[in-house]
CSV table of C-alpha atoms in Angstrom, one decimal:
chain,number,residue,atom,x,y,z
A,1,MET,CA,-3.1,-4.4,12.4
A,2,ARG,CA,0.4,-3.3,11.6
A,3,PHE,CA,3.4,-5.4,10.4
A,4,ASP,CA,6.9,-4.4,10.2
A,5,SER,CA,8.7,-5.1,6.8
A,6,LEU,CA,12.1,-5.7,8.4
A,7,PRO,CA,13.2,-7.2,11.7
A,8,GLY,CA,13.7,-4.9,14.6
A,9,SER,CA,11.3,-2.3,13.1
A,10,LYS,CA,14.0,-1.1,10.6
A,11,ARG,CA,12.4,1.3,8.2
A,12,TYR,CA,14.4,1.2,5.0
A,13,PRO,CA,16.2,-1.8,3.5
A,14,ASP,CA,20.0,-1.4,2.6
A,15,THR,CA,20.9,-4.6,1.1
A,16,ASP,CA,19.5,-7.1,-1.5
A,17,ALA,CA,18.9,-9.5,1.3
A,18,GLU,CA,16.7,-6.8,3.2
A,19,TYR,CA,14.8,-6.1,0.0
A,20,ASP,CA,14.1,-9.8,-0.4
A,21,THR,CA,12.8,-9.8,3.2
A,22,VAL,CA,10.6,-6.7,2.6
A,23,LEU,CA,9.0,-8.3,-0.6
A,24,ARG,CA,8.6,-11.7,1.0
A,25,ARG,CA,6.7,-10.3,3.9
A,26,TYR,CA,4.5,-8.0,1.8
A,27,ASN,CA,3.7,-10.9,-0.5
A,28,ALA,CA,3.1,-13.4,2.2
A,29,VAL,CA,0.4,-11.2,3.7
A,30,LEU,CA,-1.0,-10.3,0.3
A,31,ASP,CA,-1.2,-14.0,-0.8
A,32,GLU,CA,-3.1,-14.8,2.4
A,33,LEU,CA,-5.5,-11.9,1.8
A,34,PHE,CA,-6.1,-12.3,-2.0
A,35,HIS,CA,-5.1,-15.7,-3.3
A,36,GLY,CA,-7.0,-16.4,-6.4
A,37,GLN,CA,-9.0,-13.2,-6.4
A,38,GLU,CA,-9.2,-10.0,-8.4
A,39,VAL,CA,-7.9,-6.9,-6.5
A,40,TRP,CA,-8.0,-3.1,-6.8
A,41,ILE,CA,-4.6,-1.6,-6.8
A,42,VAL,CA,-4.9,2.1,-5.8
A,43,THR,CA,-2.0,4.5,-6.4
A,44,ALA,CA,-1.8,8.2,-5.9
A,45,ASP,CA,-0.1,11.3,-7.6
A,46,TRP,CA,-0.3,14.8,-6.5
A,47,SER,CA,-0.5,18.2,-8.2
A,48,ASP,CA,-1.6,21.8,-7.7
A,49,ALA,CA,-4.5,21.3,-10.3
A,50,SER,CA,-7.8,19.8,-9.5
A,51,ASP,CA,-7.8,18.0,-12.9
A,52,ALA,CA,-5.6,14.7,-12.8
A,53,PRO,CA,-2.6,15.0,-15.1
A,54,ALA,CA,-1.7,12.1,-17.3
A,55,LEU,CA,0.0,9.3,-15.4
A,56,SER,CA,3.8,9.5,-15.4
A,57,ALA,CA,5.7,6.8,-17.2
A,58,GLN,CA,6.9,5.5,-13.8
A,59,HIS,CA,3.5,5.5,-12.3
A,60,ALA,CA,2.2,3.6,-15.3
A,61,LEU,CA,4.9,0.9,-14.8
A,62,TRP,CA,3.9,0.6,-11.0
A,63,ASN,CA,0.2,0.3,-11.7
A,64,PRO,CA,-0.3,-0.8,-15.4
A,65,GLY,CA,-3.6,-0.1,-16.9
A,66,ALA,CA,-4.5,2.2,-14.0
A,67,ARG,CA,-7.3,4.8,-14.6
A,68,HIS,CA,-8.1,8.0,-12.8
A,69,TRP,CA,-10.6,7.2,-10.2
A,70,THR,CA,-11.0,10.5,-8.2
A,71,SER,CA,-9.3,13.7,-7.0
A,72,VAL,CA,-9.5,15.3,-3.6
A,73,ARG,CA,-8.1,18.5,-2.1
A,74,THR,CA,-5.3,17.4,0.1
A,75,ASP,CA,-5.9,20.0,2.7
A,76,GLU,CA,-9.6,21.3,2.8
A,77,ASP,CA,-8.6,23.9,5.3
A,78,GLU,CA,-6.1,25.7,3.0
A,79,THR,CA,-7.7,28.9,1.7
A,80,ASP,CA,-4.9,30.2,-0.3
A,81,PRO,CA,-5.1,28.8,-3.9
A,82,ASP,CA,-1.4,29.2,-4.4
A,83,PHE,CA,-0.9,26.4,-1.7
A,84,SER,CA,-3.8,24.1,-2.8
A,85,THR,CA,-2.8,20.6,-3.7
A,86,TYR,CA,-4.8,17.7,-4.9
A,87,THR,CA,-4.4,14.0,-4.4
A,88,HIS,CA,-5.3,12.0,-7.6
A,89,LEU,CA,-6.1,8.4,-7.0
A,90,HIS,CA,-5.6,5.9,-9.8
A,91,VAL,CA,-7.1,2.4,-9.7
A,92,GLY,CA,-6.3,-0.8,-11.7
A,93,ARG,CA,-8.0,-4.2,-11.5
A,94,ARG,CA,-5.9,-7.3,-11.8
A,95,PHE,CA,-5.9,-10.9,-10.6
A,96,TRP,CA,-3.6,-11.3,-7.7
A,97,ARG,CA,-0.4,-13.4,-7.9
A,98,THR,CA,2.7,-13.3,-5.9
A,99,GLY,CA,5.1,-10.7,-7.3
A,100,LEU,CA,2.3,-8.7,-9.1
A,101,VAL,CA,3.3,-5.4,-7.7
A,102,ASP,CA,7.0,-6.0,-6.6
A,103,ASP,CA,8.1,-2.9,-8.4
A,104,LEU,CA,5.5,-0.8,-6.6
A,105,LEU,CA,6.2,-2.3,-3.3
A,106,ARG,CA,9.9,-1.7,-3.7
A,107,ALA,CA,9.1,1.9,-4.6
A,108,VAL,CA,6.9,2.2,-1.5
A,109,ALA,CA,9.8,0.6,0.7
A,110,ASP,CA,12.2,3.3,-0.7
A,111,ASP,CA,9.6,6.1,-0.1
A,112,ALA,CA,9.6,6.8,-3.8
A,113,THR,CA,5.8,6.6,-3.7
A,114,GLY,CA,3.1,6.4,-1.0
A,115,GLU,CA,-0.6,6.1,-0.5
A,116,VAL,CA,-0.8,2.8,-2.0
A,117,MET,CA,-3.6,0.3,-1.2
A,118,ILE,CA,-4.4,-3.2,-2.5
A,119,THR,CA,-7.9,-4.1,-1.8
A,120,SER,CA,-10.6,-6.8,-2.4
A,121,LEU,CA,-13.1,-5.7,-5.0
A,122,SER,CA,-15.6,-5.2,-2.2
A,123,SER,CA,-13.0,-3.2,-0.1
A,124,ASP,CA,-13.5,-5.3,2.8
A,125,ARG,CA,-9.8,-6.4,2.9
A,126,VAL,CA,-7.2,-3.6,2.6
A,127,HIS,CA,-3.4,-3.8,2.6
A,128,HIS,CA,-1.8,-0.5,2.8
A,129,PRO,CA,2.1,-0.8,2.4
A,130,TYR,CA,4.3,2.1,3.6
A,131,ASP,CA,8.0,2.6,4.1
A,132,GLY,CA,8.6,0.4,7.1
A,133,GLY,CA,5.6,-1.9,7.1
A,134,ALA,CA,2.0,-2.4,6.2
A,135,ASP,CA,-1.4,-1.8,7.8
A,136,VAL,CA,-3.9,-4.4,7.2
A,137,LEU,CA,-7.8,-4.0,7.7
A,138,LEU,CA,-10.0,-7.2,7.7
A,139,PRO,CA,-13.6,-7.6,8.1
A,140,THR,CA,-13.6,-9.5,11.4
A,141,THR,CA,-11.7,-9.7,14.6
A,142,GLY,CA,-11.3,-13.5,14.0
A,143,GLU,CA,-9.7,-13.0,10.6
A,144,ARG,CA,-7.4,-10.3,12.1
A,145,ASP,CA,-6.4,-12.6,15.1
A,146,THR,CA,-5.7,-15.6,12.8
A,147,LEU,CA,-3.4,-13.4,10.6
A,148,LYS,CA,-1.6,-12.0,13.7
A,149,ARG,CA,-1.0,-15.5,15.0
A,150,ARG,CA,0.6,-16.5,11.6
A,151,HIS,CA,3.0,-13.6,11.7
A,152,THR,CA,3.7,-12.7,15.2
A,153,ASP,CA,7.3,-12.0,14.6
A,154,TRP,CA,6.3,-9.2,12.1
A,155,LEU,CA,4.1,-7.3,14.4
A,156,SER,CA,5.2,-3.9,15.5
A,157,THR,CA,6.8,-4.0,19.0
A,158,HIS,CA,5.4,-0.6,19.9
A,159,GLN,CA,3.2,-0.8,22.9
A,160,LEU,CA,0.2,0.6,20.9
A,161,GLY,CA,1.0,-1.6,17.9
A,162,LEU,CA,2.1,1.5,15.8
């Protein structure tokens, strides 16, 4: 399911109050998904080399202790090596607590980084924040429906739920 991070499907926060709303919504759902559990925090960097570069200082602040997990070609159909790019995924394992990734979530809200996921260790619960909202994947329709009922005001108003 998809949740908006601001009322009226507003995409980017402009005020401190709107940033507070974004972080409150992200953390409320994350708390429901991961309270008292360890989680994987997955973040991405991109480059034109297949080998992952060292984490930037900023990225290390967003995902402390993260280690390179895997790298994939961003566009498998690209045949010109001058245009090949790679997505490098980094993963950190930490105990969830409210506010744990607020700096990262704020960067996501500002579109300063993307392709972030917070998942259970079994990967059966996934929270994928993006600028404007978050997609949440759950293992059962019952869990999905319960979460939807708790936050109906945050659901996307798009007819397809997008």
